XYZ file of C-alpha atoms in Angstrom:
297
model
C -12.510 -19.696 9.972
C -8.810 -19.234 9.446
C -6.468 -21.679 12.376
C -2.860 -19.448 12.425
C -1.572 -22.233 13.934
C -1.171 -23.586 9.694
C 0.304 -21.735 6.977
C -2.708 -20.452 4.732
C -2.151 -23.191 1.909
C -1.113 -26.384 2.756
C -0.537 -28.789 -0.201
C -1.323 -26.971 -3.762
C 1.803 -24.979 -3.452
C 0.187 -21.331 -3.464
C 1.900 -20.272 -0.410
C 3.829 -21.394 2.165
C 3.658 -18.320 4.307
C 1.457 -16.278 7.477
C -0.609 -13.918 6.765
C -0.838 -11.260 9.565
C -3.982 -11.493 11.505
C -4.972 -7.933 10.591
C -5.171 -9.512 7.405
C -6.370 -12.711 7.893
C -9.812 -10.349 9.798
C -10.100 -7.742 6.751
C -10.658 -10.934 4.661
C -13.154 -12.675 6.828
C -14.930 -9.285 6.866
C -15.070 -8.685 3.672
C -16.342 -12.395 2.780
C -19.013 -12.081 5.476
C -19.837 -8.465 3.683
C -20.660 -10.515 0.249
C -21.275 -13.589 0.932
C -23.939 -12.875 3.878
C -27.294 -14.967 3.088
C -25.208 -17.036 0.425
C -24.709 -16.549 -3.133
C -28.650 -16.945 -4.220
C -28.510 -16.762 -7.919
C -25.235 -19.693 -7.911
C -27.321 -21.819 -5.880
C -30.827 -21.488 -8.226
C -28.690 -22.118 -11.445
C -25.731 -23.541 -11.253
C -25.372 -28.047 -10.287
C -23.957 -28.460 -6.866
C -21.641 -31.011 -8.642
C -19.985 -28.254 -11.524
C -16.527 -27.870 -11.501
C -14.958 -24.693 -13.153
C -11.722 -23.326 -14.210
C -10.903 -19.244 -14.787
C -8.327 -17.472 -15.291
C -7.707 -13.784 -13.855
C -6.716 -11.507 -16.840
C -5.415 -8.300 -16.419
C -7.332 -5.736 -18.689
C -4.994 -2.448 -18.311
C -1.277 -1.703 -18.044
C -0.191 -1.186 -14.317
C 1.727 -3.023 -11.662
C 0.272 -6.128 -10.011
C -0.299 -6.078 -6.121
C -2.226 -8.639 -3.559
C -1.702 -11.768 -4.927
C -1.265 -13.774 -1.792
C -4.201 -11.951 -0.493
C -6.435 -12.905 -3.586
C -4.690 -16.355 -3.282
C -6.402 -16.448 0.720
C -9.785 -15.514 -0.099
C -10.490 -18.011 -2.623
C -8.576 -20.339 0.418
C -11.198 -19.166 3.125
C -13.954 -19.516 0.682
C -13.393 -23.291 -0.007
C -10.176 -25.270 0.631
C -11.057 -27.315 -2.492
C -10.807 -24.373 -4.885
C -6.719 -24.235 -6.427
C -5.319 -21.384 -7.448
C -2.209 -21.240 -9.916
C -0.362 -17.679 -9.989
C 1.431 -17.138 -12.737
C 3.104 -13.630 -11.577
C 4.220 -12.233 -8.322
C 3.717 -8.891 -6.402
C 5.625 -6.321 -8.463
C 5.289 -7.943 -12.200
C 4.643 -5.444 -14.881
C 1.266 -6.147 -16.561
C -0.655 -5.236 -19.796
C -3.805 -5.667 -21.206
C -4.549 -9.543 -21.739
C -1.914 -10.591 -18.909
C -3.524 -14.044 -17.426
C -2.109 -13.892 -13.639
C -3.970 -16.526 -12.173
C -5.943 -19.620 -12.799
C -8.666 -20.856 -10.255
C -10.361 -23.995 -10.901
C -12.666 -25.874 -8.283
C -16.148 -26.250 -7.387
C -18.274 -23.938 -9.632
C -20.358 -22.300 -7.264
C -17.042 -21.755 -5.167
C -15.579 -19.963 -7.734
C -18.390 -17.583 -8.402
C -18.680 -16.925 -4.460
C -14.977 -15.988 -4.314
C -14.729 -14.064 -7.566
C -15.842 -10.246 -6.265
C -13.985 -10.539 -3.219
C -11.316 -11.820 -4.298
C -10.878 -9.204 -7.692
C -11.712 -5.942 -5.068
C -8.494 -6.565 -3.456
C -6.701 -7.419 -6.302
C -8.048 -4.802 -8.379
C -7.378 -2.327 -5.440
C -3.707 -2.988 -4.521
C -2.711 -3.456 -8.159
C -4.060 0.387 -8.621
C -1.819 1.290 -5.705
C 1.306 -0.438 -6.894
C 0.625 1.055 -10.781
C 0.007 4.691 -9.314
C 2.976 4.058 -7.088
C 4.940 2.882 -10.029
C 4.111 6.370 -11.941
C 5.673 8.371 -9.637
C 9.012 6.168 -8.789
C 9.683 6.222 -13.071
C 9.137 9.930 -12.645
C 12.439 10.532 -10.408
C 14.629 7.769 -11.708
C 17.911 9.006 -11.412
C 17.736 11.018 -8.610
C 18.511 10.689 -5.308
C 15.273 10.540 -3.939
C 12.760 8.253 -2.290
C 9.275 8.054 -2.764
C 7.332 7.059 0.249
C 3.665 6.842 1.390
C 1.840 8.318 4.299
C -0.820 6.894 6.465
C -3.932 8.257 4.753
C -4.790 4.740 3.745
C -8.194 2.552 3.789
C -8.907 1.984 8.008
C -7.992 -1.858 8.092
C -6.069 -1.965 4.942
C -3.243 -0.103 5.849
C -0.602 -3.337 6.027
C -1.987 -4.738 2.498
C -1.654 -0.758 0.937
C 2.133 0.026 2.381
C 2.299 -3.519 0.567
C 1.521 -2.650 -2.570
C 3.396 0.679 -2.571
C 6.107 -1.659 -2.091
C 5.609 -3.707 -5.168
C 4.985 -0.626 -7.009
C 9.158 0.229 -6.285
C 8.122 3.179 -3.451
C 9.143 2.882 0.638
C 7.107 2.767 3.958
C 7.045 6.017 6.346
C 5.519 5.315 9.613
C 3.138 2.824 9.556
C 1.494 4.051 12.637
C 1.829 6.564 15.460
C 4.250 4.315 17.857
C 6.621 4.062 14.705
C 8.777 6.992 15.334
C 8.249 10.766 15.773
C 6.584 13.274 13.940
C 6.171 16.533 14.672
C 3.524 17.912 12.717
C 2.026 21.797 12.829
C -0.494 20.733 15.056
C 1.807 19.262 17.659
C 3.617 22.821 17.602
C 0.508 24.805 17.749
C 0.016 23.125 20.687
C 3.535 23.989 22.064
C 3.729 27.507 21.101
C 5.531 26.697 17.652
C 8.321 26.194 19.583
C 10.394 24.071 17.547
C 13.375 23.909 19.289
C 11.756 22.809 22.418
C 9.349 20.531 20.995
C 12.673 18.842 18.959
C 14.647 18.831 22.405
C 11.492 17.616 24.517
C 10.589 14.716 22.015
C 15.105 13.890 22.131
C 14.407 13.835 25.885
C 11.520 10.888 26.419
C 11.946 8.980 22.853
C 14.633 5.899 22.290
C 18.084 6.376 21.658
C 17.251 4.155 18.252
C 14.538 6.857 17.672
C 14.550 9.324 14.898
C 13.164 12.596 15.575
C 11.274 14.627 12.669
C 9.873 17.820 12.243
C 7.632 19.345 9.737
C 8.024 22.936 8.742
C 6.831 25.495 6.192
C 9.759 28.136 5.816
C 13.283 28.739 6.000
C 13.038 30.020 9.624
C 11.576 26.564 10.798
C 14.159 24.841 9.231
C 16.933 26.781 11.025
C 15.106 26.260 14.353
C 14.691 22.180 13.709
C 18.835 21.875 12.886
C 18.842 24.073 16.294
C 17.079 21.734 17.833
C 18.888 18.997 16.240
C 16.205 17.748 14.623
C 17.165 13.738 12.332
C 14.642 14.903 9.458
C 13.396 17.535 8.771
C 10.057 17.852 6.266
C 9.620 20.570 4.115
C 5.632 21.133 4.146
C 4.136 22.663 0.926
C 7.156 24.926 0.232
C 7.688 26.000 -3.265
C 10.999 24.533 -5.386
C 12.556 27.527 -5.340
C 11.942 27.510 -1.271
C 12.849 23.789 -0.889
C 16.369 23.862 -3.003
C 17.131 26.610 -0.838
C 16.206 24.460 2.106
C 18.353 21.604 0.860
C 21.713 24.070 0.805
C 21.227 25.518 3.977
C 20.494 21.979 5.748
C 23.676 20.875 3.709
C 23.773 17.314 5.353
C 23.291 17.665 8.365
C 20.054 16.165 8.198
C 17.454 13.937 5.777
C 15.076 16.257 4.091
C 11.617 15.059 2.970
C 9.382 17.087 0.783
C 5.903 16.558 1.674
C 2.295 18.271 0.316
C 0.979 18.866 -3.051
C 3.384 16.030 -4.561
C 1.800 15.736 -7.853
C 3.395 13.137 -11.094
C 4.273 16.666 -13.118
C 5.385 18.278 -9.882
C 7.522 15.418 -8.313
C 10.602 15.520 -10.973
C 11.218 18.993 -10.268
C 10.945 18.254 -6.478
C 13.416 15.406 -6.615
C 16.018 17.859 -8.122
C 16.173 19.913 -5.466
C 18.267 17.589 -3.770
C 15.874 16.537 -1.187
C 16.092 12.495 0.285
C 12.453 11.731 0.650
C 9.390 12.687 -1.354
C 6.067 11.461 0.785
C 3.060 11.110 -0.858
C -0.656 10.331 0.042
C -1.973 10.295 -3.224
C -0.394 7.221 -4.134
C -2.834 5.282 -1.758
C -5.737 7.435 -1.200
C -6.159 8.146 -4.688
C -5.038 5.175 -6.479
C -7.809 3.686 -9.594
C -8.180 0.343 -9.382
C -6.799 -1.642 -11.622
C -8.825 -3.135 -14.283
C -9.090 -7.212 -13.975
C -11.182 -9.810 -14.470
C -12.156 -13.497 -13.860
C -13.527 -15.258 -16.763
C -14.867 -18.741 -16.745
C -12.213 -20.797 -19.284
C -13.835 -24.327 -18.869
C -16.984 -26.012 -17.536
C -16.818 -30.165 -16.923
């Protein structure tokens, strides 16, 4: 369906870019999910020679995300369908904001309308939840940045959209650096010295090393160990700021586990770097948006 040999969108200016191939087979999945047997009730009612034009309209306030991706699937789902974005990845919206026109074949339209709004709707949730929690700890010096409990397959287009809602990308997957986690130590005999020195010893030099812990004690063993980062695992404020003072430096502290939008101001003051969150992407609404039929000719 989809030659990434060409850029997705050749001629109507939507895009001039290459969508990843994870990408490029979430879409085609999700098409053949929907459109599987056809689009019956287009075909009994609507002329085979309708043209349509729509626009997308926003019906909430949030952050848009997955534009190019909404942009593809009407692509995939006929090349004469044309789609005119009005905003970018990252635009503020409000309740009425047109983002997108899409005018083409009728039937076309209707066949890449549900698709097209689930991912749309989805990623825009992520980048408006995302969004939240950034505005909450404006000033400080701390990050927010997601986690990997994301949607199997949609990982790239989430981390995206957590992006365009103004947060950072941890590890996108387990080869992106290490992590070591409560279960790793459990395994090791919560040795967290050894496991820091052991994971020093076999990793790149470009490597960071990071190490989760739940008290003061761990965090004195990871600087032992020499640890790059060290994540501070449920601990209470009072628990992390003490944290912060006696890492002093030396290392990057994240703050991980219940991260909630009234707890996270009060965690950024504590001094730490890095605030992750997974509730920014496994929890995020979707956005509320629509495609409305403008003109029939």
């Amino acid at each position: 369906m989809i030659d990434n040999r060409n850029p997705m969108y050749k001629d109507n200016g939507v895009c001039a870019m290459y969508l990843p191939q994870a990408t490029q087979r979430l879409i085609e999945l999700a098409l053949a999910e929907d459109l599987d047997g056809g689009d019956l009730t287009s075909l009994a009612t609507i002329p085979a020679d309708l043209t349509a034009k729509a626009h997308v309209l926003v019906k909430d306030q949030g952050v848009l995300a997955g534009m190019e991706v909404a942009a593809a699937v009407c692509s995939l789902v006929d090349p004469a369908l044309e789609w005119q974005a009005m905003l970018n990845d990252g635009a503020t919206v409000e309740y009425g904001t047109i983002v997108a026109y899409l005018s083409g074949p009728a039937r076309s339209v209707l066949m890449a309308e549900r698709t097209m709004l689930n991912f749309l709707q989805r990623l825009s949730g992520i980048a408006s939840k995302t969004a939240l929690y950034v505005a909450k700890i404006a000033g400080t010096q701390a990050k927010l940045v997601d986690t990997r409990k994301t949607t199997p397959g949609w990982r790239a287009l989430e981390k995206a959209a957590v992006r365009a809602g103004g947060g950072a990308n941890h590890r996108f997957n387990l080869g992106d650096g290490v992590l070591i986690k409560d279960n790793h130590l459990a395994l090791g005999g919560h040795d967290i010295v050894g496991a820091v020195q052991r994971a020093r010893a076999v990793a790149p030099h470009t490597t960071k090393i990071e190490v989760e812990v739940e008290d003061l004690a761990g965090v004195q063993a990871a600087l032992d160990g020499g640890a790059d980062i060290i994540m501070l695992d449920n601990m209470s404020i009072e628990a992390m700021s003490e944290a912060v003072q006696l890492i002093a430096g030396r290392a990057l502290v994240e703050a991980s586990g219940g991260i909630t939008l009234e707890r996270i101001r009060a965690v950024a003051e504590t001094g730490v770097n890095l605030i992750s969150c997974g509730a920014i992407t496994h929890s995020a609404v979707a956005l509320d948006i629509s495609l409305d039929i403008a003109i029939n000719s």
